[in-house]
Coordinates of C-alpha atoms in Angstrom, one line a residue:
Chain A
X22 CA -73.5 74.2 -56.3
X23 CA -75.4 76.3 -53.9
X24 CA -77.9 75.5 -51.4
X25 CA -80.9 76.3 -53.5
X26 CA -80.0 74.7 -56.1
X27 CA -78.5 71.5 -53.9
X28 CA -82.3 71.5 -52.0
X29 CA -82.9 72.0 -55.5
X30 CA -82.2 68.5 -56.6
X31 CA -82.7 66.7 -53.4
X32 CA -86.7 67.3 -53.3
X33 CA -87.3 66.2 -57.2
X34 CA -85.3 63.3 -56.8
X35 CA -87.1 62.5 -53.5
X36 CA -90.8 62.7 -55.1
X37 CA -89.2 59.4 -57.5
X38 CA -88.7 56.4 -56.5
X39 CA -85.0 55.3 -55.6
X40 CA -84.6 58.8 -57.1
X41 CA -82.1 59.2 -53.8
X42 CA -80.2 56.5 -54.3
X43 CA -79.7 57.4 -57.8
X44 CA -78.7 61.4 -56.7
X45 CA -76.1 59.4 -54.0
X46 CA -75.0 56.6 -56.3
X47 CA -73.3 60.0 -58.4
X48 CA -73.3 58.7 -61.6
X49 CA -74.3 62.0 -63.5
X50 CA -72.6 65.2 -63.5
X51 CA -75.5 66.8 -61.7
X52 CA -74.9 64.4 -59.4
X53 CA -71.7 64.6 -58.7
X54 CA -72.1 68.6 -57.8
X55 CA -74.6 67.9 -54.8
X56 CA -72.0 64.9 -53.3
X57 CA -69.5 67.1 -53.8
X58 CA -71.5 70.4 -51.6
X59 CA -72.8 68.1 -49.7
X60 CA -69.3 66.7 -48.0
X61 CA -68.4 70.6 -46.4
X62 CA -71.9 71.4 -45.7
X63 CA -73.4 70.0 -42.4
X64 CA -76.8 71.8 -43.1
X65 CA -78.0 70.7 -47.1
X66 CA -76.1 66.7 -45.3
X67 CA -79.0 67.0 -42.6
X68 CA -81.6 68.0 -45.2
X69 CA -80.9 65.9 -47.2
X70 CA -81.3 62.6 -43.6
X71 CA -84.2 64.4 -42.7
X72 CA -85.5 63.9 -46.3
X73 CA -85.1 60.8 -47.2
X74 CA -87.4 59.4 -43.9
X75 CA -89.7 62.2 -44.8
X76 CA -90.8 61.6 -48.1
X77 CA -90.7 57.8 -47.1
X78 CA -93.4 58.0 -44.2
X79 CA -94.5 60.1 -47.0
X80 CA -94.8 57.7 -50.1
X81 CA -95.5 54.5 -47.8
X82 CA -98.4 55.9 -46.8
X83 CA -100.2 57.5 -50.1
X84 CA -99.7 54.4 -51.9
X85 CA -101.8 52.5 -48.9
X86 CA -104.5 55.1 -50.0
X87 CA -107.0 53.9 -52.8
X88 CA -106.3 56.4 -56.2
X89 CA -109.3 59.4 -55.8
X90 CA -111.2 57.9 -59.2
X91 CA -111.6 54.1 -58.2
X92 CA -114.4 55.4 -56.3
X93 CA -116.5 56.4 -59.6
X94 CA -115.2 53.4 -61.0
X95 CA -116.2 51.4 -57.8
X96 CA -120.0 52.7 -57.9
X97 CA -120.0 52.0 -61.9
X98 CA -119.6 48.3 -61.4
X99 CA -121.2 47.4 -58.8
X100 CA -124.4 49.4 -60.6
X101 CA -123.9 47.5 -63.9
X102 CA -122.9 44.2 -62.6
X103 CA -125.1 44.7 -59.2
X104 CA -128.4 42.5 -58.4
X105 CA -130.8 44.5 -59.2
X106 CA -132.7 46.2 -56.3
X107 CA -135.3 49.1 -55.5
X108 CA -133.9 52.0 -57.0
X109 CA -133.0 54.9 -54.6
X110 CA -132.0 58.4 -55.7
X111 CA -128.3 58.6 -55.8
X112 CA -126.2 61.7 -53.8
X113 CA -125.1 63.5 -57.5
X114 CA -128.0 63.6 -60.2
X115 CA -124.9 63.9 -62.6
X116 CA -124.3 61.0 -62.0
X117 CA -125.1 58.1 -65.1
X118 CA -127.2 55.2 -63.9
X119 CA -127.2 52.1 -65.7
X120 CA -130.4 52.0 -67.6
X121 CA -131.8 48.3 -67.5
X122 CA -132.6 47.5 -71.5
X123 CA -131.3 49.4 -73.8
X124 CA -131.7 50.5 -77.7
X125 CA -131.4 46.9 -78.7
X126 CA -134.2 46.3 -76.0
X127 CA -132.8 43.7 -74.2
X128 CA -131.8 44.1 -70.1
X129 CA -128.3 45.9 -69.5
X130 CA -128.0 43.2 -67.2
X131 CA -129.3 40.1 -68.1
X132 CA -125.7 38.9 -70.0
X133 CA -123.6 40.4 -67.3
X134 CA -126.0 38.4 -65.3
X135 CA -124.5 35.8 -68.1
X136 CA -120.9 35.6 -66.6
X137 CA -121.7 36.1 -63.0
X138 CA -123.5 32.8 -63.7
X139 CA -120.2 31.3 -65.5
X140 CA -118.2 32.0 -61.8
X141 CA -120.7 31.3 -59.9
X142 CA -119.9 27.9 -62.2
X143 CA -116.4 28.3 -61.4
X144 CA -117.2 28.9 -57.6
X145 CA -119.0 26.8 -56.8
X146 CA -116.1 23.6 -59.2
X147 CA -113.5 26.0 -56.2
X148 CA -115.2 25.2 -53.3
X149 CA -115.6 20.8 -54.7
X150 CA -111.6 21.1 -55.2
X151 CA -110.7 22.4 -52.7
X152 CA -112.2 19.7 -51.0
X153 CA -110.4 17.3 -52.5
X154 CA -107.3 19.4 -51.4
X155 CA -105.9 19.8 -54.4
X156 CA -103.6 23.1 -54.9
X157 CA -102.8 22.9 -59.2
X158 CA -106.2 22.3 -59.5
X159 CA -107.3 25.3 -57.1
X160 CA -105.1 27.1 -58.7
X161 CA -106.1 26.8 -61.7
X162 CA -109.6 27.0 -61.1
X163 CA -108.6 30.4 -59.6
X164 CA -106.8 31.7 -62.8
X165 CA -110.5 30.3 -64.3
X166 CA -112.1 33.3 -62.5
X167 CA -109.5 35.9 -62.8
X168 CA -110.0 35.6 -66.7
X169 CA -113.7 35.5 -66.3
X170 CA -113.2 38.3 -64.2
X171 CA -110.7 40.0 -66.6
X172 CA -113.8 39.4 -69.3
X173 CA -116.6 41.1 -66.5
X174 CA -113.5 44.1 -66.5
X175 CA -114.1 44.3 -70.2
X176 CA -117.9 44.6 -70.8
X177 CA -118.6 47.1 -68.3
X178 CA -115.4 49.3 -70.1
X179 CA -117.8 48.8 -72.7
X180 CA -120.9 49.1 -71.7
X181 CA -120.0 52.3 -70.7
X182 CA -119.2 54.2 -73.5
X183 CA -122.5 56.2 -74.8
X184 CA -122.6 54.3 -77.8
X185 CA -122.6 50.9 -76.9
X186 CA -124.7 48.8 -78.8
X187 CA -125.7 44.8 -78.1
X188 CA -127.6 41.9 -80.3
X189 CA -127.9 38.4 -78.3
X190 CA -127.2 35.7 -80.4
X191 CA -129.6 33.1 -79.6
X192 CA -129.4 29.0 -81.9
X193 CA -129.7 28.4 -84.6
X194 CA -129.9 24.7 -83.8
X195 CA -129.7 24.2 -79.7
X196 CA -132.1 26.4 -78.8
X197 CA -129.9 25.6 -74.8
X198 CA -126.8 27.8 -77.0
X199 CA -126.8 31.5 -76.2
X200 CA -125.1 34.5 -76.3
X201 CA -123.6 38.3 -76.4
X202 CA -122.3 41.1 -78.3
X203 CA -121.4 44.3 -76.9
X204 CA -119.1 46.3 -78.9
X205 CA -118.6 50.5 -79.2
X206 CA -118.2 51.4 -83.0
X207 CA -115.9 54.8 -81.8
X208 CA -113.8 52.4 -80.0
X209 CA -114.1 49.2 -81.7
X210 CA -113.5 47.5 -78.7
X211 CA -115.2 44.3 -78.9
X212 CA -117.1 41.3 -76.0
X213 CA -118.8 38.3 -77.4
X214 CA -119.3 36.0 -75.2
X215 CA -121.4 32.2 -75.5
X216 CA -123.1 29.4 -73.2
X217 CA -122.9 25.9 -74.3
X218 CA -120.5 26.3 -76.5
X219 CA -118.9 22.6 -76.2
X220 CA -114.8 21.6 -76.7
X221 CA -114.8 21.9 -81.0
X222 CA -113.8 18.3 -82.0
X223 CA -109.8 17.8 -83.0
X224 CA -108.6 20.2 -85.7
X225 CA -111.8 22.5 -85.7
X226 CA -113.0 26.2 -83.7
X227 CA -115.7 28.5 -83.0
X228 CA -114.7 32.0 -84.8
X229 CA -116.4 35.1 -84.8
X230 CA -117.5 36.6 -87.4
X231 CA -119.1 40.3 -88.3
X232 CA -121.6 40.9 -91.6
X233 CA -122.3 43.1 -93.6
X234 CA -123.4 43.8 -96.8
X235 CA -124.0 40.2 -97.3
X236 CA -119.6 40.0 -96.9
X237 CA -118.5 38.1 -94.6
X238 CA -115.8 39.3 -91.7
X239 CA -113.7 36.5 -89.9
X240 CA -113.1 38.7 -86.1
X241 CA -111.2 36.0 -84.1
X242 CA -111.4 33.1 -82.6
X243 CA -113.1 32.2 -79.8
X244 CA -111.3 31.3 -76.1
X245 CA -113.3 28.5 -74.6
X246 CA -113.2 27.1 -71.3
X247 CA -115.8 24.6 -69.0
X248 CA -118.5 27.6 -68.3
X249 CA -118.5 30.8 -71.2
X250 CA -116.6 31.3 -74.6
X251 CA -115.8 34.2 -75.2
X252 CA -113.2 37.5 -77.6
X253 CA -112.4 40.1 -76.3
X254 CA -110.5 43.0 -77.9
X255 CA -110.5 45.7 -80.8
X256 CA -112.1 44.6 -84.4
X257 CA -112.5 47.6 -87.1
X258 CA -115.1 46.1 -88.8
X259 CA -117.6 47.0 -85.5
X260 CA -116.2 50.7 -87.6
X261 CA -119.0 50.0 -90.1
X262 CA -121.2 48.4 -88.6
X263 CA -125.1 48.6 -90.1
X264 CA -128.5 48.3 -89.4
X265 CA -127.9 45.2 -91.8
X266 CA -125.0 43.9 -89.5
X267 CA -125.5 39.9 -88.6
X268 CA -122.9 39.0 -85.8
X269 CA -122.5 35.0 -85.2
X270 CA -120.1 32.8 -84.7
X271 CA -119.3 29.3 -87.0
X272 CA -117.5 25.9 -86.4
X273 CA -114.3 26.6 -88.8
X274 CA -111.3 23.4 -89.2
X275 CA -108.3 25.5 -88.5
X276 CA -107.2 25.0 -92.0
X277 CA -109.9 26.7 -92.9
X278 CA -109.5 30.6 -93.7
X279 CA -112.3 32.6 -93.0
X280 CA -115.5 31.5 -91.1
X281 CA -118.4 30.6 -94.0
X282 CA -119.5 28.5 -92.5
X283 CA -122.7 27.4 -91.0
X284 CA -123.3 29.0 -88.1
X285 CA -123.9 27.5 -84.5
X286 CA -125.3 31.1 -82.5
X287 CA -126.3 34.4 -84.6
X288 CA -127.8 37.8 -84.1
X289 CA -129.0 40.8 -85.5
X290 CA -128.6 44.5 -84.4
Chain B
X5 CA -131.3 57.3 -36.9
X6 CA -129.0 55.6 -34.9
X7 CA -125.7 57.9 -35.5
X8 CA -122.5 56.9 -34.4
X9 CA -119.5 59.3 -32.0
X10 CA -118.8 61.9 -34.8
X11 CA -122.6 62.2 -35.2
X12 CA -122.1 59.9 -38.3
X13 CA -125.1 57.7 -39.9
X14 CA -125.0 53.8 -38.0
X15 CA -123.2 51.7 -40.9
X16 CA -125.5 48.8 -40.3
X17 CA -128.6 51.5 -41.0
X18 CA -126.9 52.6 -44.6
X19 CA -126.9 48.7 -44.6
X20 CA -130.1 49.2 -44.5
X21 CA -130.6 51.8 -46.7
X22 CA -128.3 49.6 -49.2
X23 CA -130.9 46.7 -50.0
X24 CA -133.6 49.1 -50.4
X25 CA -131.1 50.2 -53.7
X26 CA -129.9 52.6 -52.2
X27 CA -127.1 54.3 -53.4
X28 CA -126.9 57.0 -51.3
X29 CA -126.0 55.0 -48.9
X30 CA -123.7 52.9 -50.9
X31 CA -121.2 56.1 -51.6
X32 CA -121.6 57.0 -47.6
X33 CA -119.9 53.2 -47.4
X34 CA -117.6 53.7 -50.2
X35 CA -116.2 57.2 -48.6
X36 CA -115.9 55.1 -44.8
X37 CA -114.4 51.9 -45.6
X38 CA -112.8 52.8 -49.2
X39 CA -109.3 53.2 -47.3
X40 CA -109.5 50.6 -45.0
X41 CA -109.8 47.9 -47.3
X42 CA -107.9 49.3 -50.0
X43 CA -105.0 49.0 -47.3
X44 CA -105.7 46.2 -45.6
X45 CA -105.7 44.6 -49.7
X46 CA -102.0 46.6 -50.2
X47 CA -100.2 45.2 -47.8
X48 CA -101.4 41.8 -48.3
X49 CA -100.6 42.1 -52.1
X50 CA -98.1 44.3 -52.1
X51 CA -99.7 44.9 -55.8
X52 CA -101.9 48.4 -56.0
X53 CA -103.8 47.2 -59.2
X54 CA -105.1 44.3 -56.5
X55 CA -106.2 46.0 -54.4
X56 CA -108.0 48.1 -56.2
X57 CA -109.5 44.9 -58.7
X58 CA -110.4 43.9 -54.1
X59 CA -112.4 47.1 -53.5
X60 CA -114.4 46.4 -56.2
X61 CA -115.4 43.0 -55.5
X62 CA -115.5 44.0 -52.0
X63 CA -118.5 46.6 -52.9
X64 CA -119.8 44.8 -55.2
X65 CA -120.5 42.1 -53.0
X66 CA -121.5 44.5 -50.1
X67 CA -124.2 45.3 -52.9
X68 CA -125.3 42.2 -53.9
X69 CA -124.9 40.4 -50.7
X70 CA -125.9 43.0 -48.4
X71 CA -129.3 41.0 -46.0
X72 CA -126.6 38.8 -45.5
X73 CA -125.0 41.0 -43.0
X74 CA -125.3 40.6 -39.4
X75 CA -124.6 43.6 -37.0
X76 CA -125.1 41.5 -33.8
X77 CA -121.7 39.1 -34.8
X78 CA -119.2 42.3 -36.0
X79 CA -118.8 45.4 -37.3
X80 CA -119.4 45.9 -41.1
X81 CA -115.7 46.7 -41.3
X82 CA -114.9 43.6 -40.0
X83 CA -117.0 41.8 -42.8
X84 CA -114.9 43.8 -45.1
X85 CA -111.9 43.4 -44.1
X86 CA -113.0 39.3 -44.0
X87 CA -114.1 40.0 -48.1
X88 CA -110.8 41.7 -49.0
X89 CA -108.5 39.1 -46.7
X90 CA -110.1 36.4 -49.1
X91 CA -110.3 37.8 -52.1
X92 CA -106.7 39.1 -52.1
X93 CA -105.6 35.3 -51.8
X94 CA -107.6 34.7 -54.7
X95 CA -106.1 37.4 -56.8
X96 CA -102.2 35.8 -55.3
X97 CA -103.3 32.5 -56.4
X98 CA -104.7 33.2 -60.2
X99 CA -101.4 34.9 -60.3
X100 CA -99.0 32.0 -58.8
X101 CA -97.7 34.5 -56.1
X102 CA -97.1 34.6 -52.8
X103 CA -98.7 36.7 -49.9
X104 CA -96.7 39.2 -48.7
X105 CA -95.0 38.6 -45.5
X106 CA -97.8 39.6 -42.8
X107 CA -97.4 40.3 -39.4
X108 CA -100.2 39.0 -37.1
X109 CA -101.0 43.0 -36.4
X110 CA -101.0 44.2 -39.8
X111 CA -103.8 41.8 -40.4
X112 CA -105.6 41.2 -37.2
X113 CA -106.9 44.5 -37.7
X114 CA -108.3 46.9 -35.0
X115 CA -109.7 44.6 -31.9
X116 CA -108.7 41.3 -32.6
X117 CA -105.9 39.7 -30.8
X118 CA -102.3 38.4 -33.5
X119 CA -102.9 34.4 -31.8
X120 CA -106.6 34.8 -33.8
X121 CA -105.8 36.7 -36.3
X122 CA -102.3 34.0 -36.6
X123 CA -105.1 32.0 -37.0
X124 CA -106.6 33.3 -40.3
X125 CA -103.8 33.9 -42.0
X126 CA -102.8 30.4 -41.2
X127 CA -106.0 28.6 -42.6
X128 CA -105.6 31.0 -45.4
X129 CA -101.9 30.1 -47.1
X130 CA -100.4 32.9 -45.5
X131 CA -96.9 33.1 -44.3
X132 CA -96.7 34.9 -41.0
X133 CA -93.3 33.1 -39.2
X134 CA -90.6 35.1 -41.3
X135 CA -92.5 39.1 -40.8
X136 CA -91.2 41.6 -39.1
X137 CA -92.6 41.8 -35.9
X138 CA -95.6 43.9 -35.4
X139 CA -94.6 47.3 -33.8
X140 CA -95.7 47.6 -30.3
X141 CA -98.7 50.5 -29.6
X142 CA -96.7 52.7 -29.1
X143 CA -95.0 52.7 -31.2
X144 CA -98.2 52.1 -33.5
X145 CA -99.5 55.0 -31.8
X146 CA -96.8 57.2 -33.2
X147 CA -97.8 55.4 -37.0
X148 CA -101.2 55.9 -36.8
X149 CA -101.2 59.7 -36.0
X150 CA -98.1 60.4 -38.7
X151 CA -100.8 59.2 -40.9
X152 CA -104.2 61.2 -40.1
X153 CA -101.3 64.0 -39.9
X154 CA -100.6 63.7 -43.8
X155 CA -103.5 62.4 -44.8
X156 CA -105.1 66.0 -43.7
X157 CA -102.6 67.3 -45.8
X158 CA -103.2 65.9 -48.3
X159 CA -106.6 66.5 -47.8
X160 CA -105.5 70.5 -47.4
X161 CA -103.9 70.7 -50.1
X162 CA -105.1 73.0 -53.5
X163 CA -106.2 69.8 -56.5
X164 CA -103.4 70.9 -58.2
X165 CA -100.5 70.0 -55.8
X166 CA -102.8 66.5 -55.0
X167 CA -103.2 65.7 -58.4
X168 CA -99.0 65.3 -58.6
X169 CA -98.3 64.0 -55.4
X170 CA -100.4 61.1 -55.6
X171 CA -98.9 60.9 -59.9
X172 CA -94.8 61.0 -58.5
X173 CA -96.9 58.9 -54.5
X174 CA -99.2 56.7 -55.9
X175 CA -98.7 55.6 -59.8
X176 CA -95.2 56.7 -59.5
X177 CA -94.5 58.6 -62.3
X178 CA -91.3 60.7 -62.9
X179 CA -91.9 64.5 -63.7
X180 CA -91.5 64.5 -67.1
X181 CA -94.1 61.5 -67.0
X182 CA -96.5 63.3 -64.5
X183 CA -95.6 66.2 -67.3
X184 CA -96.6 64.9 -70.4
X185 CA -100.1 63.4 -68.5
X186 CA -101.7 66.8 -67.7
X187 CA -100.5 68.5 -70.2
X188 CA -98.3 70.8 -68.3
X189 CA -95.0 72.2 -68.6
X190 CA -92.8 70.4 -67.1
X191 CA -91.6 73.8 -64.8
X192 CA -95.6 73.7 -63.1
X193 CA -94.6 70.2 -62.3
X194 CA -91.9 70.6 -60.8
X195 CA -92.9 73.2 -59.0
X196 CA -95.5 72.3 -57.9
X197 CA -95.0 69.0 -56.7
X198 CA -92.1 70.4 -53.6
X199 CA -93.7 72.3 -52.8
X200 CA -96.9 69.9 -52.2
X201 CA -93.8 67.9 -50.7
X202 CA -93.0 70.6 -48.7
X203 CA -96.1 70.9 -47.0
X204 CA -96.3 67.3 -46.4
X205 CA -93.5 67.5 -44.9
X206 CA -94.2 70.4 -42.7
X207 CA -97.6 68.4 -41.8
X208 CA -95.1 65.9 -40.2
X209 CA -93.1 68.2 -38.7
X210 CA -90.7 67.7 -35.8
X211 CA -93.5 65.3 -33.6
X212 CA -92.8 62.8 -36.1
X213 CA -89.7 63.1 -37.7
X214 CA -85.9 62.5 -36.1
X215 CA -84.2 65.6 -36.6
X216 CA -85.2 68.5 -36.0
X217 CA -88.0 71.3 -36.9
X218 CA -89.4 72.1 -40.1
X219 CA -89.3 75.6 -41.7
X220 CA -93.3 76.1 -42.6
X221 CA -93.9 76.8 -46.1
X222 CA -93.3 81.1 -46.7
X223 CA -97.1 82.1 -49.4
X224 CA -94.3 82.8 -52.1
X225 CA -92.8 79.6 -52.3
X226 CA -91.9 78.2 -55.4
X227 CA -93.4 80.5 -58.1
X228 CA -96.3 79.1 -61.0
X229 CA -94.7 78.7 -64.3

């Protein structure tokens, strides 16, 4: 193996995490050839030392830089979840802006605010618990907040899609219940959130469903938290949604199939 | 319009614009401070995913609570770094992880002393005692200059080279993975990453590297395949 081939292997190894260490371990034919060359070549050994130091500096420095695409993600997050302010124009006319009031006519920020309110409740709860110095409870609350934030991230991802559709859910017997659904038929991604649902009785659970042409299809069990019930994920049923589709949440016995009980929350396109 | 030493619009003015709903002001503040916020969060968590979430949290908080920023009480950078610190700890708690050991100098940032930083870290539950010692002023200055040199060289790279070097060193993708992600031939990826590495090494030069100078990158270094 000559200088040029050795240097190329060293440089390529330096570009991968632990690459130089693996190459120096000498457990491949190429690595053994490099080791053989380095043993008799002081200049390439020096090059290895310099390369190792340089790649360490460069890797450490680049790891502390945010990825370029984080800028767009951050600005989109603020547009979707930020408080409404008097809008001044963006510097970039091509940058999409949040349209307050989507195809369904419901303010886009309104239902995201529902989630934000739930997070605010968790923050308050966390503050109270911190005052009592209960580390386990703090961790539990922090975990709840993290889940809620994950829900928000999913919300932002779905609502940023061009084919997003939204549905408001209202309580059928309890006016304090409300919820929202957002979904993207092309991606089949869906999120449903609801506030006001109490913890279901033992042996029962809340299930979210979609009804198309009179046929009700169970989507999934709702996760019920202290301030928010939700479900997020893909659902093939969403790809077939028509204008006459209905959406709802029903309380169902755990051992029972489907979701064919009277809804506690309902809405339609 | 109040401008800073480099002719930049003052942060406080941009925050006022932000209160009025200016996305342009938000973009300018992001461009000015996001790297620092990200670095702060990354040093505390050693997790790029968490650090990215912290950046989003910090700028969302800035947008939502811009009125609460009082320039007479401190700089916007300090305000954002405090948010980043707190959110990093929250995220680590949520993940039930201990924060990484942090030397006081890292947490202090410019303009704060180590004792103050230690107090803040202690109140946040950060372990300081076992951390590596803070570099001295000369070492810190050298590290900062070295970092500037790398970042300047990175900004000057052709887009294709910057893309592959960031995928290699930030995303820690292998050459094969980069080729798959970008849909480029593996040979092209190897050529471009090697060339980018050579240019960054050249930027480090003898000044920031023990052991001598590097040769300048020849214009013909590597040929795209």
